[in-house]
Tab-separated table of C-alpha atoms in Angstrom:
chain	number	residue	atom	x	y	z
A	1	MET	CA	54.331	-95.551	-3.309
A	2	ALA	CA	55.160	-93.041	-0.573
A	3	GLU	CA	58.845	-93.939	-0.913
A	4	THR	CA	58.674	-93.405	-4.684
A	5	LEU	CA	57.125	-89.956	-4.215
A	6	SER	CA	59.785	-88.971	-1.698
A	7	TYR	CA	62.517	-89.996	-4.133
A	8	LEU	CA	60.750	-88.088	-6.919
A	9	MET	CA	60.709	-84.961	-4.752
A	10	LEU	CA	64.446	-85.476	-4.215
A	11	GLY	CA	64.815	-85.555	-7.993
A	12	PHE	CA	62.898	-82.306	-8.433
A	13	GLN	CA	65.137	-80.644	-5.826
A	14	GLU	CA	68.122	-81.590	-7.985
A	15	VAL	CA	66.486	-80.394	-11.224
A	16	LEU	CA	64.826	-77.134	-10.158
A	17	VAL	CA	68.102	-75.238	-9.984
A	18	PRO	CA	69.231	-72.731	-12.666
A	19	THR	CA	72.074	-74.825	-14.115
A	20	THR	CA	70.050	-78.001	-14.599
A	21	LEU	CA	67.006	-76.103	-15.899
A	22	LEU	CA	69.206	-74.325	-18.459
A	23	MET	CA	70.852	-77.580	-19.601
A	24	THR	CA	67.442	-79.283	-19.874
A	25	PHE	CA	66.164	-76.355	-21.954
A	26	ILE	CA	69.217	-76.474	-24.243
A	27	GLY	CA	68.735	-80.229	-24.662
A	28	VAL	CA	65.050	-80.097	-25.630
A	29	VAL	CA	65.609	-77.190	-28.056
A	30	MET	CA	68.482	-79.042	-29.728
A	31	GLY	CA	66.358	-82.199	-29.790
A	32	THR	CA	63.515	-80.374	-31.535
A	33	VAL	CA	65.926	-79.056	-34.175
A	34	VAL	CA	67.425	-82.547	-34.595
A	35	GLY	CA	63.948	-84.004	-35.096
A	36	VAL	CA	63.125	-81.413	-37.768
A	37	LEU	CA	66.298	-81.930	-39.821
A	38	PRO	CA	66.184	-85.087	-41.995
A	39	GLY	CA	69.431	-87.038	-41.809
A	40	LEU	CA	70.708	-85.931	-38.416
A	41	GLY	CA	68.804	-87.972	-35.828
A	42	PRO	CA	69.248	-88.093	-32.029
A	43	SER	CA	71.979	-90.752	-32.058
A	44	ALA	CA	74.182	-88.673	-34.384
A	45	ALA	CA	73.635	-85.521	-32.312
A	46	LEU	CA	74.384	-87.324	-29.040
A	47	SER	CA	77.538	-88.908	-30.413
A	48	VAL	CA	78.847	-85.476	-31.456
A	49	LEU	CA	78.075	-83.921	-28.049
A	50	LEU	CA	79.195	-86.875	-25.911
A	51	PRO	CA	82.802	-85.667	-25.382
A	52	MET	CA	81.442	-82.418	-23.905
A	53	VAL	CA	80.084	-84.156	-20.772
A	54	TYR	CA	83.393	-85.780	-19.768
A	55	GLY	CA	84.195	-84.812	-16.184
A	56	LYS	CA	81.148	-82.540	-15.934
A	57	GLU	CA	78.415	-82.623	-13.274
A	58	ALA	CA	76.229	-85.702	-13.778
A	59	ILE	CA	72.630	-84.456	-13.493
A	60	PRO	CA	72.817	-81.364	-15.768
A	61	SER	CA	74.829	-83.288	-18.398
A	62	LEU	CA	72.491	-86.288	-18.465
A	63	ALA	CA	69.396	-84.041	-18.431
A	64	MET	CA	70.691	-82.238	-21.532
A	65	LEU	CA	71.483	-85.435	-23.459
A	66	ALA	CA	68.182	-87.064	-22.494
A	67	GLY	CA	66.401	-83.858	-23.591
A	68	ILE	CA	67.935	-84.204	-27.047
A	69	TYR	CA	66.628	-87.776	-27.268
A	70	TYR	CA	62.979	-87.209	-26.348
A	71	GLY	CA	62.993	-83.692	-27.850
A	72	ALA	CA	63.752	-85.229	-31.257
A	73	MET	CA	60.522	-87.222	-30.937
A	74	PHE	CA	58.616	-83.939	-30.600
A	75	GLY	CA	60.429	-82.211	-33.476
A	76	GLY	CA	60.013	-85.054	-35.951
A	77	MET	CA	56.311	-84.314	-36.384
A	78	ILE	CA	56.893	-80.841	-37.891
A	79	THR	CA	58.381	-81.871	-41.239
A	80	SER	CA	56.294	-85.073	-41.321
A	81	ILE	CA	53.117	-83.004	-41.295
A	82	SER	CA	54.215	-79.933	-43.244
A	83	ILE	CA	56.228	-81.418	-46.126
A	84	ASN	CA	55.794	-85.207	-45.762
A	85	VAL	CA	59.500	-85.715	-44.985
A	86	PRO	CA	59.933	-87.541	-41.638
A	87	GLY	CA	62.969	-86.294	-39.733
A	88	GLU	CA	63.566	-89.818	-38.414
A	89	SER	CA	62.004	-93.267	-38.732
A	90	ALA	CA	59.724	-92.925	-35.703
A	91	SER	CA	57.955	-89.987	-37.401
A	92	VAL	CA	56.968	-91.897	-40.549
A	93	VAL	CA	53.550	-92.891	-39.176
A	94	THR	CA	52.735	-89.271	-38.265
A	95	SER	CA	52.951	-88.369	-41.956
A	96	PHE	CA	50.282	-90.934	-42.911
A	97	ASP	CA	47.479	-88.664	-41.671
A	98	GLY	CA	49.401	-85.489	-40.799
A	99	TYR	CA	50.344	-84.595	-44.375
A	100	PRO	CA	46.811	-85.203	-45.763
A	101	LEU	CA	45.536	-82.866	-43.026
A	102	ALA	CA	48.095	-80.251	-44.097
A	103	LYS	CA	46.885	-80.552	-47.704
A	104	GLN	CA	43.346	-79.912	-46.433
A	105	GLY	CA	44.437	-76.649	-44.786
A	106	LYS	CA	44.536	-78.185	-41.283
A	107	ALA	CA	48.282	-78.215	-40.664
A	108	GLY	CA	47.869	-76.094	-37.519
A	109	MET	CA	45.337	-78.501	-36.047
A	110	ALA	CA	47.532	-81.489	-36.950
A	111	MET	CA	50.630	-79.951	-35.367
A	112	GLY	CA	48.626	-78.833	-32.339
A	113	ILE	CA	47.214	-82.300	-31.640
A	114	SER	CA	50.703	-83.728	-32.291
A	115	ALA	CA	52.242	-81.447	-29.674
A	116	ILE	CA	49.515	-82.269	-27.133
A	117	SER	CA	49.724	-86.009	-27.884
A	118	SER	CA	53.519	-85.944	-27.629
A	119	PHE	CA	53.277	-84.216	-24.259
A	120	CYS	CA	50.599	-86.615	-22.966
A	121	GLY	CA	52.353	-89.721	-24.327
A	122	GLY	CA	55.695	-88.652	-22.917
A	123	THR	CA	54.162	-87.755	-19.542
A	124	PHE	CA	52.230	-91.069	-19.378
A	125	GLY	CA	55.504	-92.815	-20.126
A	126	ILE	CA	57.416	-90.959	-17.416
A	127	ILE	CA	54.678	-91.679	-14.853
A	128	LEU	CA	54.783	-95.376	-15.769
A	129	LEU	CA	58.591	-95.251	-15.629
A	130	THR	CA	58.309	-93.793	-12.126
A	131	ILE	CA	55.806	-96.397	-10.895
A	132	MET	CA	56.508	-99.590	-12.844
A	133	GLY	CA	60.033	-99.281	-14.192
A	134	ALA	CA	61.733	-102.075	-12.268
A	135	ALA	CA	58.916	-104.612	-12.783
A	136	LEU	CA	58.698	-103.953	-16.535
A	137	ALA	CA	62.448	-104.287	-16.892
A	138	LYS	CA	62.221	-107.838	-15.492
A	139	PHE	CA	59.496	-108.646	-18.053
A	140	ALA	CA	61.705	-107.291	-20.854
A	141	LEU	CA	64.402	-109.797	-19.877
A	142	ALA	CA	62.027	-112.579	-20.976
A	143	PHE	CA	62.381	-111.415	-24.591
A	144	GLY	CA	64.996	-113.330	-26.530
A	145	PRO	CA	65.486	-113.772	-30.308
A	146	PRO	CA	62.353	-115.997	-30.699
A	147	GLU	CA	60.152	-113.384	-29.015
A	148	TYR	CA	61.581	-110.579	-31.140
A	149	PHE	CA	61.045	-112.599	-34.304
A	150	ALA	CA	57.435	-113.225	-33.237
A	151	ILE	CA	56.743	-109.547	-32.545
A	152	TYR	CA	58.292	-108.442	-35.871
A	153	LEU	CA	56.253	-111.105	-37.664
A	154	PHE	CA	53.103	-109.874	-35.914
A	155	THR	CA	53.894	-106.299	-36.992
A	156	PHE	CA	54.301	-107.283	-40.648
A	157	VAL	CA	51.096	-109.335	-40.615
A	158	ALA	CA	49.254	-106.385	-39.055
A	159	ILE	CA	50.565	-104.111	-41.818
A	160	MET	CA	49.303	-106.485	-44.520
A	161	THR	CA	45.874	-106.947	-42.954
A	162	ILE	CA	44.853	-104.070	-40.668
A	163	GLY	CA	46.974	-101.398	-42.315
A	164	SER	CA	46.344	-102.366	-45.923
A	165	GLY	CA	43.090	-100.463	-46.431
A	166	GLY	CA	41.642	-103.524	-48.142
A	167	LYS	CA	44.661	-103.921	-50.462
A	168	ILE	CA	46.139	-107.010	-48.806
A	169	ILE	CA	47.836	-108.395	-51.937
A	170	GLU	CA	49.299	-105.003	-52.891
A	171	SER	CA	50.546	-104.494	-49.315
A	172	ALA	CA	52.111	-107.963	-49.306
A	173	ILE	CA	53.932	-107.245	-52.598
A	174	ALA	CA	55.174	-103.890	-51.267
A	175	LEU	CA	56.301	-105.546	-48.038
A	176	ILE	CA	58.230	-108.279	-49.891
A	177	PHE	CA	59.852	-105.620	-52.077
A	178	GLY	CA	60.935	-103.729	-48.954
A	179	LEU	CA	62.320	-106.928	-47.404
A	180	LEU	CA	64.385	-107.536	-50.543
A	181	ILE	CA	65.831	-104.032	-50.225
A	182	SER	CA	66.622	-104.681	-46.556
A	183	CYS	CA	68.674	-107.729	-47.650
A	184	ILE	CA	71.071	-105.544	-49.684
A	185	GLY	CA	74.542	-105.377	-48.127
A	186	LEU	CA	76.550	-107.737	-45.974
A	187	ASP	CA	74.854	-110.819	-44.551
A	188	VAL	CA	74.122	-110.208	-40.863
A	189	MET	CA	75.586	-113.568	-39.799
A	190	THR	CA	78.254	-114.516	-42.358
A	191	GLY	CA	79.392	-111.160	-43.747
A	192	THR	CA	78.788	-112.278	-47.358
A	193	ALA	CA	77.829	-109.516	-49.823
A	194	ARG	CA	74.236	-109.819	-51.072
A	195	LEU	CA	72.450	-108.018	-53.931
A	196	THR	CA	75.196	-105.398	-54.165
A	197	PHE	CA	75.919	-106.065	-57.893
A	198	GLY	CA	79.581	-105.275	-57.279
A	199	SER	CA	78.908	-101.809	-55.793
A	200	VAL	CA	81.061	-100.917	-52.797
A	201	ASN	CA	78.504	-98.248	-51.821
A	202	LEU	CA	75.859	-100.905	-51.214
A	203	LEU	CA	77.956	-103.065	-48.874
A	204	ALA	CA	76.572	-101.172	-45.862
A	205	GLY	CA	73.017	-101.677	-47.103
A	206	VAL	CA	70.375	-99.113	-48.034
A	207	ASP	CA	70.029	-96.333	-45.469
A	208	PHE	CA	66.586	-95.401	-44.221
A	209	LEU	CA	66.864	-91.706	-45.125
A	210	PRO	CA	67.349	-91.875	-48.938
A	211	ALA	CA	64.488	-94.387	-49.104
A	212	VAL	CA	62.008	-92.418	-47.011
A	213	VAL	CA	62.862	-89.051	-48.570
A	214	GLY	CA	62.525	-90.475	-52.067
A	215	LEU	CA	59.421	-92.597	-51.504
A	216	PHE	CA	57.557	-90.064	-49.364
A	217	GLY	CA	58.984	-86.567	-49.771
A	218	LEU	CA	60.429	-85.994	-53.240
A	219	SER	CA	57.958	-88.262	-55.031
A	220	GLU	CA	55.096	-86.336	-53.392
A	221	ILE	CA	56.564	-83.037	-54.601
A	222	VAL	CA	56.917	-84.313	-58.182
A	223	LEU	CA	53.406	-85.782	-58.071
A	224	SER	CA	51.934	-82.551	-56.700
A	225	LEU	CA	53.654	-80.456	-59.382
A	226	SER	CA	52.572	-82.795	-62.186
A	227	GLU	CA	48.956	-82.795	-61.012
A	228	GLY	CA	48.853	-79.137	-60.024
A	229	GLU	CA	48.081	-80.074	-56.401
A	230	LYS	CA	48.560	-77.448	-53.701
A	231	ILE	CA	48.566	-77.386	-49.933
A	232	GLU	CA	45.555	-75.265	-49.073
A	233	ILE	CA	46.468	-72.456	-46.693
A	234	ASP	CA	43.570	-70.056	-46.357
A	235	LYS	CA	45.377	-66.826	-45.527
A	236	LYS	CA	45.326	-63.132	-46.191
A	237	LYS	CA	48.645	-61.988	-47.564
A	238	GLY	CA	50.810	-60.492	-44.860
A	239	ASN	CA	48.297	-61.263	-42.094
A	240	TYR	CA	50.064	-63.236	-39.377
A	241	LYS	CA	47.338	-62.910	-36.728
A	242	GLN	CA	45.484	-65.986	-37.854
A	243	TYR	CA	48.604	-68.016	-37.071
A	244	SER	CA	48.492	-66.809	-33.460
A	245	PHE	CA	49.179	-69.086	-30.499
A	246	LYS	CA	45.487	-69.619	-29.685
A	247	ASN	CA	44.710	-70.818	-33.235
A	248	VAL	CA	47.273	-73.606	-33.098
A	249	PHE	CA	45.387	-75.825	-30.652
A	250	PRO	CA	42.683	-78.164	-31.939
A	251	LYS	CA	39.083	-77.676	-30.873
A	252	LEU	CA	37.984	-79.228	-27.584
A	253	HIS	CA	35.804	-81.823	-29.314
A	254	ASP	CA	38.790	-82.855	-31.503
A	255	PHE	CA	40.891	-83.368	-28.369
A	256	ILE	CA	38.142	-85.358	-26.611
A	257	HIS	CA	37.685	-87.448	-29.785
A	258	SER	CA	41.453	-88.160	-29.834
A	259	LEU	CA	41.871	-88.770	-26.094
A	260	PRO	CA	41.334	-92.578	-26.178
A	261	ALA	CA	43.905	-92.828	-28.989
A	262	ILE	CA	46.364	-90.715	-26.993
A	263	ILE	CA	45.967	-92.927	-23.915
A	264	ARG	CA	46.310	-96.156	-25.919
A	265	GLY	CA	49.298	-94.797	-27.822
A	266	GLY	CA	51.101	-93.595	-24.694
A	267	VAL	CA	50.593	-96.800	-22.712
A	268	VAL	CA	51.270	-99.306	-25.526
A	269	GLY	CA	54.168	-97.180	-26.801
A	270	PHE	CA	55.755	-97.210	-23.353
A	271	ILE	CA	55.448	-101.003	-23.050
A	272	VAL	CA	57.003	-101.515	-26.492
A	273	GLY	CA	59.740	-98.997	-25.645
A	274	VAL	CA	60.707	-101.066	-22.608
A	275	LEU	CA	61.640	-103.999	-24.855
A	276	PRO	CA	65.319	-103.706	-25.849
A	277	GLY	CA	65.578	-103.434	-29.630
A	278	ALA	CA	61.913	-102.620	-30.262
A	279	GLY	CA	61.963	-98.830	-29.930
A	280	ALA	CA	59.725	-95.965	-31.035
A	281	THR	CA	59.502	-96.992	-34.705
A	282	ILE	CA	57.822	-100.340	-34.094
A	283	ALA	CA	55.709	-98.735	-31.324
A	284	THR	CA	54.214	-96.182	-33.722
A	285	PHE	CA	53.413	-98.738	-36.437
A	286	LEU	CA	51.933	-101.158	-33.907
A	287	THR	CA	49.717	-98.602	-32.139
A	288	TYR	CA	48.585	-97.079	-35.447
A	289	ASN	CA	47.420	-100.512	-36.613
A	290	ILE	CA	45.663	-101.118	-33.282
A	291	GLU	CA	43.900	-97.741	-33.515
A	292	LYS	CA	42.803	-98.446	-37.051
A	293	ARG	CA	41.463	-101.797	-35.928
A	294	VAL	CA	39.353	-100.395	-33.076
A	295	SER	CA	38.129	-97.391	-35.072
A	296	LYS	CA	34.536	-97.214	-36.328
A	297	ASP	CA	35.852	-95.562	-39.501
A	298	PRO	CA	39.078	-97.419	-40.447
A	299	ASP	CA	38.922	-96.287	-44.097
A	300	SER	CA	39.552	-92.675	-43.057
A	301	PHE	CA	43.040	-93.542	-41.774
A	302	GLY	CA	45.692	-92.403	-44.221
A	303	LYS	CA	43.354	-89.703	-45.551
A	304	GLY	CA	43.577	-87.192	-42.695
A	305	ASN	CA	42.227	-88.835	-39.527
A	306	ILE	CA	43.313	-86.775	-36.528
A	307	ARG	CA	43.388	-89.876	-34.311
A	308	GLY	CA	46.047	-91.377	-36.566
A	309	VAL	CA	48.290	-88.396	-35.829
A	310	ALA	CA	47.458	-88.468	-32.104
A	311	VAL	CA	48.165	-92.164	-31.554
A	312	ALA	CA	51.454	-92.066	-33.494
A	313	GLU	CA	52.864	-89.113	-31.563
A	314	ALA	CA	51.687	-90.447	-28.187
A	315	ALA	CA	53.304	-93.835	-28.932
A	316	ASN	CA	56.460	-92.169	-30.212
A	317	ASN	CA	57.062	-90.252	-26.986
A	318	GLY	CA	55.750	-93.013	-24.734
A	319	ALA	CA	58.315	-95.375	-26.267
A	320	ALA	CA	61.090	-92.816	-25.726
A	321	SER	CA	60.226	-92.802	-22.009
A	322	GLY	CA	59.977	-96.602	-21.939
A	323	ALA	CA	63.492	-96.938	-23.366
A	324	PHE	CA	64.855	-95.519	-20.093
A	325	VAL	CA	63.549	-98.529	-18.110
A	326	PRO	CA	66.161	-101.109	-19.241
A	327	LEU	CA	68.744	-98.317	-19.439
A	328	LEU	CA	68.374	-97.197	-15.812
A	329	THR	CA	67.385	-100.434	-14.081
A	330	LEU	CA	69.471	-103.004	-15.967
A	331	GLY	CA	72.095	-100.973	-17.824
A	332	ILE	CA	70.872	-102.523	-21.100
A	333	PRO	CA	70.657	-100.241	-24.171
A	334	GLY	CA	67.553	-100.762	-26.293
A	335	SER	CA	68.834	-98.749	-29.253
A	336	ALA	CA	71.862	-96.880	-30.620
A	337	THR	CA	70.699	-93.713	-28.863
A	338	THR	CA	70.365	-95.320	-25.425
A	339	ALA	CA	73.731	-97.048	-25.952
A	340	ILE	CA	75.269	-93.582	-26.332
A	341	LEU	CA	73.457	-92.492	-23.158
A	342	ILE	CA	75.087	-95.408	-21.307
A	343	GLY	CA	78.413	-94.043	-22.536
A	344	ALA	CA	77.403	-90.648	-21.108
A	345	PHE	CA	76.689	-92.224	-17.696
A	346	ILE	CA	80.112	-93.844	-17.674
A	347	MET	CA	81.796	-90.582	-18.722
A	348	VAL	CA	80.325	-88.778	-15.713
A	349	GLY	CA	81.497	-91.593	-13.432
A	350	ILE	CA	78.277	-93.561	-12.930
A	351	THR	CA	77.361	-97.069	-14.089
A	352	PRO	CA	73.659	-97.561	-14.865
A	353	GLY	CA	72.093	-100.811	-13.674
A	354	PRO	CA	70.414	-102.426	-10.667
A	355	ALA	CA	72.597	-100.505	-8.182
A	356	LEU	CA	71.879	-97.084	-9.715
A	357	PHE	CA	68.727	-96.359	-7.682
A	358	SER	CA	70.329	-97.421	-4.406
A	359	GLU	CA	73.836	-95.965	-4.851
A	360	HIS	CA	72.959	-92.815	-6.850
A	361	PRO	CA	69.279	-92.034	-6.163
A	362	ASP	CA	69.867	-88.318	-6.749
A	363	VAL	CA	71.089	-89.006	-10.318
A	364	ALA	CA	68.421	-91.605	-11.186
A	365	TRP	CA	65.491	-89.591	-9.854
A	366	GLY	CA	67.021	-86.313	-10.984
A	367	LEU	CA	67.072	-87.598	-14.563
A	368	ILE	CA	63.462	-88.836	-14.310
A	369	SER	CA	62.370	-85.478	-12.832
A	370	SER	CA	64.162	-83.597	-15.616
A	371	MET	CA	62.000	-85.484	-18.117
A	372	TYR	CA	58.821	-84.124	-16.476
A	373	VAL	CA	60.234	-80.603	-16.688
A	374	GLY	CA	61.540	-81.141	-20.234
A	375	ASN	CA	58.131	-82.268	-21.491
A	376	VAL	CA	56.539	-79.059	-20.187
A	377	MET	CA	59.268	-77.034	-21.911
A	378	LEU	CA	58.732	-78.961	-25.156
A	379	ILE	CA	55.000	-78.358	-25.452
A	380	ILE	CA	55.570	-74.627	-24.896
A	381	ILE	CA	58.406	-74.488	-27.447
A	382	THR	CA	56.681	-76.519	-30.161
A	383	THR	CA	53.318	-74.765	-29.896
A	384	ALA	CA	55.054	-71.382	-29.875
A	385	PHE	CA	56.828	-72.184	-33.146
A	386	ILE	CA	53.964	-73.989	-34.924
A	387	PRO	CA	52.568	-70.660	-36.263
A	388	PHE	CA	55.919	-70.047	-37.938
A	389	PHE	CA	55.809	-73.392	-39.723
A	390	ILE	CA	52.211	-72.783	-40.823
A	391	TRP	CA	53.327	-69.424	-42.176
A	392	VAL	CA	56.123	-71.158	-44.088
A	393	LEU	CA	53.480	-73.316	-45.768
A	394	GLY	CA	51.770	-70.132	-46.933
A	395	ILE	CA	54.685	-68.910	-49.069
A	396	SER	CA	54.520	-69.163	-52.846
A	397	GLN	CA	53.518	-72.637	-53.984
A	398	LYS	CA	56.131	-72.301	-56.738
A	399	THR	CA	58.894	-71.574	-54.227
A	400	LEU	CA	58.022	-74.140	-51.568
A	401	PRO	CA	58.709	-77.268	-53.697
A	402	ILE	CA	62.154	-75.910	-54.590
A	403	ILE	CA	62.947	-75.274	-50.916
A	404	VAL	CA	61.681	-78.707	-49.858
A	405	ALA	CA	63.533	-80.480	-52.690
A	406	SER	CA	66.727	-78.645	-51.700
A	407	LEU	CA	66.275	-79.753	-48.077
A	408	CYS	CA	65.774	-83.329	-49.267
A	409	VAL	CA	69.023	-83.259	-51.258
A	410	VAL	CA	71.047	-81.529	-48.517
A	411	GLY	CA	69.664	-83.783	-45.747
A	412	THR	CA	70.353	-86.943	-47.748
A	413	TYR	CA	73.856	-85.850	-48.772
A	414	SER	CA	74.737	-84.919	-45.170
A	415	LEU	CA	73.963	-88.471	-44.007
A	416	ASN	CA	77.319	-89.823	-45.253
A	417	ASN	CA	78.569	-86.871	-47.346
A	418	SER	CA	77.906	-89.104	-50.329
A	419	VAL	CA	76.565	-88.308	-53.795
A	420	PHE	CA	75.594	-91.980	-54.050
A	421	ASP	CA	72.962	-91.451	-51.328
A	422	VAL	CA	71.465	-88.616	-53.385
A	423	LEU	CA	71.336	-90.869	-56.472
A	424	LEU	CA	69.729	-93.574	-54.335
A	425	MET	CA	67.136	-91.042	-53.193
A	426	LEU	CA	66.327	-90.239	-56.854
A	427	VAL	CA	65.902	-93.960	-57.609
A	428	PHE	CA	63.443	-94.265	-54.732
A	429	THR	CA	61.665	-91.152	-55.981
A	430	VAL	CA	60.980	-92.915	-59.291
A	431	ILE	CA	59.878	-96.061	-57.419
A	432	GLY	CA	57.576	-93.950	-55.222
A	433	LEU	CA	56.009	-92.279	-58.267
A	434	LEU	CA	55.366	-95.627	-59.942
A	435	MET	CA	53.852	-97.101	-56.773
A	436	LYS	CA	51.565	-94.109	-56.259
A	437	LYS	CA	50.471	-94.136	-59.900
A	438	LEU	CA	49.718	-97.876	-59.668
A	439	GLU	CA	47.998	-97.293	-56.290
A	440	PHE	CA	50.361	-99.533	-54.335
A	441	PRO	CA	50.819	-98.560	-50.653
A	442	VAL	CA	54.262	-97.067	-50.014
A	443	SER	CA	54.413	-97.403	-46.235
A	444	PRO	CA	54.975	-101.224	-46.185
A	445	VAL	CA	58.193	-100.705	-48.185
A	446	ILE	CA	59.514	-98.244	-45.604
A	447	ILE	CA	58.474	-100.465	-42.688
A	448	ALA	CA	60.243	-103.462	-44.247
A	449	ILE	CA	63.412	-101.440	-44.896
A	450	VAL	CA	63.458	-100.188	-41.288
A	451	LEU	CA	62.622	-103.492	-39.583
A	452	GLY	CA	63.666	-106.095	-42.178
A	453	GLY	CA	67.236	-106.403	-40.933
A	454	ASP	CA	66.054	-106.857	-37.332
A	455	LEU	CA	63.511	-109.464	-38.449
A	456	GLU	CA	66.186	-111.443	-40.310
A	457	PHE	CA	68.693	-111.217	-37.467
A	458	ALA	CA	66.104	-112.407	-34.911
A	459	PHE	CA	65.049	-115.238	-37.256
A	460	ARG	CA	68.636	-116.392	-37.851
A	461	GLN	CA	69.404	-116.243	-34.115
A	462	THR	CA	66.241	-118.264	-33.390
A	463	LEU	CA	67.306	-120.928	-35.900
A	464	GLN	CA	70.733	-121.142	-34.283
A	465	LEU	CA	69.199	-121.328	-30.817
A	466	PHE	CA	66.884	-124.207	-31.778
A	467	GLN	CA	69.377	-125.893	-34.155
A	468	GLY	CA	67.288	-125.176	-37.239
A	469	ASN	CA	63.926	-126.227	-35.781
A	470	ILE	CA	61.807	-123.041	-35.806
A	471	PHE	CA	58.839	-124.976	-34.353
A	472	MET	CA	60.682	-125.120	-31.027
A	473	SER	CA	59.667	-121.476	-30.557
A	474	PHE	CA	56.151	-122.772	-29.835
A	475	THR	CA	57.467	-123.930	-26.472
A	476	ARG	CA	57.784	-120.253	-25.415
A	477	PRO	CA	54.490	-118.718	-24.158
A	478	ILE	CA	55.092	-115.166	-25.467
A	479	CYS	CA	55.844	-116.525	-28.942
A	480	VAL	CA	52.685	-118.654	-28.905
A	481	VAL	CA	50.522	-115.629	-28.028
A	482	LEU	CA	52.079	-113.510	-30.799
A	483	TYR	CA	51.812	-116.312	-33.375
A	484	LEU	CA	48.139	-116.835	-32.498
A	485	LEU	CA	47.471	-113.100	-32.854
A	486	SER	CA	49.196	-113.130	-36.265
A	487	LEU	CA	47.100	-116.116	-37.327
A	488	LEU	CA	43.948	-114.356	-36.139
A	489	LEU	CA	44.796	-111.251	-38.185
A	490	ILE	CA	45.221	-113.426	-41.297
A	491	ALA	CA	42.028	-115.384	-40.618
A	492	LEU	CA	39.747	-112.379	-40.070
A	493	PRO	CA	39.874	-110.959	-43.636
A	494	VAL	CA	39.692	-114.492	-45.097
A	495	VAL	CA	36.560	-115.281	-43.070
A	496	GLY	CA	35.151	-111.851	-43.925
A	497	GLY	CA	35.718	-112.483	-47.642
A	498	ILE	CA	34.040	-115.902	-47.461
A	499	LYS	CA	31.031	-114.387	-45.685
A	500	LYS	CA	30.694	-111.691	-48.359
A	501	ARG	CA	30.818	-114.286	-51.155
A	502	LEU	CA	28.218	-116.468	-49.446
A	503	ALA	CA	26.003	-113.425	-48.890
A	504	ALA	CA	26.365	-112.426	-52.551
A	505	LYS	CA	25.509	-115.957	-53.716
A	506	SER	CA	22.435	-116.093	-51.482
A	507	GLN	CA	21.221	-112.764	-52.905
A	508	VAL	CA	21.670	-114.010	-56.483
A	509	SER	CA	19.821	-117.248	-55.768
């Protein structure tokens, strides 16, 4: 432990110099902007900026690029809460309770607890990265295709049972529909076109952005306009004082109430982030379902429960920190974004992996130290700008939908510079309206679209590994544990339903 602290101090010596501090600041600001803008995403931003670091000094360059990555996790909560349009997939869960809070006139509180949770989750993650990074990386190596299939299966079962709000059948239908959409495009193993109906535009599959913007954002705008629904912002015209810095933070009792969720989200999110291929998206869905399960008031989730916002943002940023474990200790990318970061390491003349901490301790610990500093910068930046976003919500309710709809169209078009993506977004808008009118949950569709391809790929790889015998996966301990947990989640509502029927029969008799 003493050796770790001495290396950490070495890292801070490398970071607390003007050049590195400036580059870290630039990175986290750019990351926040990237998180706010639907369609951009950290991987796209990093890929554009990657050529700039060639031949440059290692620590400032890597600190800037890493700042963009975890800064995007902070920024994603702003549009998720204010206009129900997640900037990237990891921010979807934040909108479940964040947007209902905004509609209740509590957008400031929601953004405030999000900023605090993001800071705490990210800091928990960095502390765990500092202490446990190497050991957790070895555990992550135990995850092969069977384990990934088991964890995806567990996530989907949890969505149908814990996250269904009592609508298990409706959630299952929505999930199957989302899985069908995820099958559109080229077969992951054979390259055969599936469900494209002869359209060249669908060969690459359905992108996440048109689906989420249509199902969540634009459909919500249309629904609000048709029902005359407004986001309640209690404000005096022209009075900006009530949006002051001190009014952004939630009350102390709200923070204390959310603290267990923040701790659970940060720790579990970090562990999930360590697993290559899992990432922040699955971490947020998983921790949200866990929080709903342990809550004394599970029915309030999805209707404006502040703990739902807290756990999602803590998990989001904890997972971002966890993703650096396999990156730094094994040189294994867990996502597209961390793969680009590996490219950045190579471009500055360093190869990440087991030898990084021994051969380049200044770079490894300098990067970790920059994340501590960057998180402090991020909470100051986001809380300073939250009043501005609350003020934006207070503009004319007739103008705001037009602005938001325009952002939806521009963000979707900018994804591939394609009109087809905009048309796809409109199709999903109609689907979202129908689902909301019929009271079907929308979130399982999005989850299936995001994770369906990974589930299929892991399943197909597992079949190849065991020569078509999926039951061979029961010989792997991690798979057995996850399968048993999935079975338990299915059994609990069934047993609960049987008990209710027996109780009702005994009352009648």
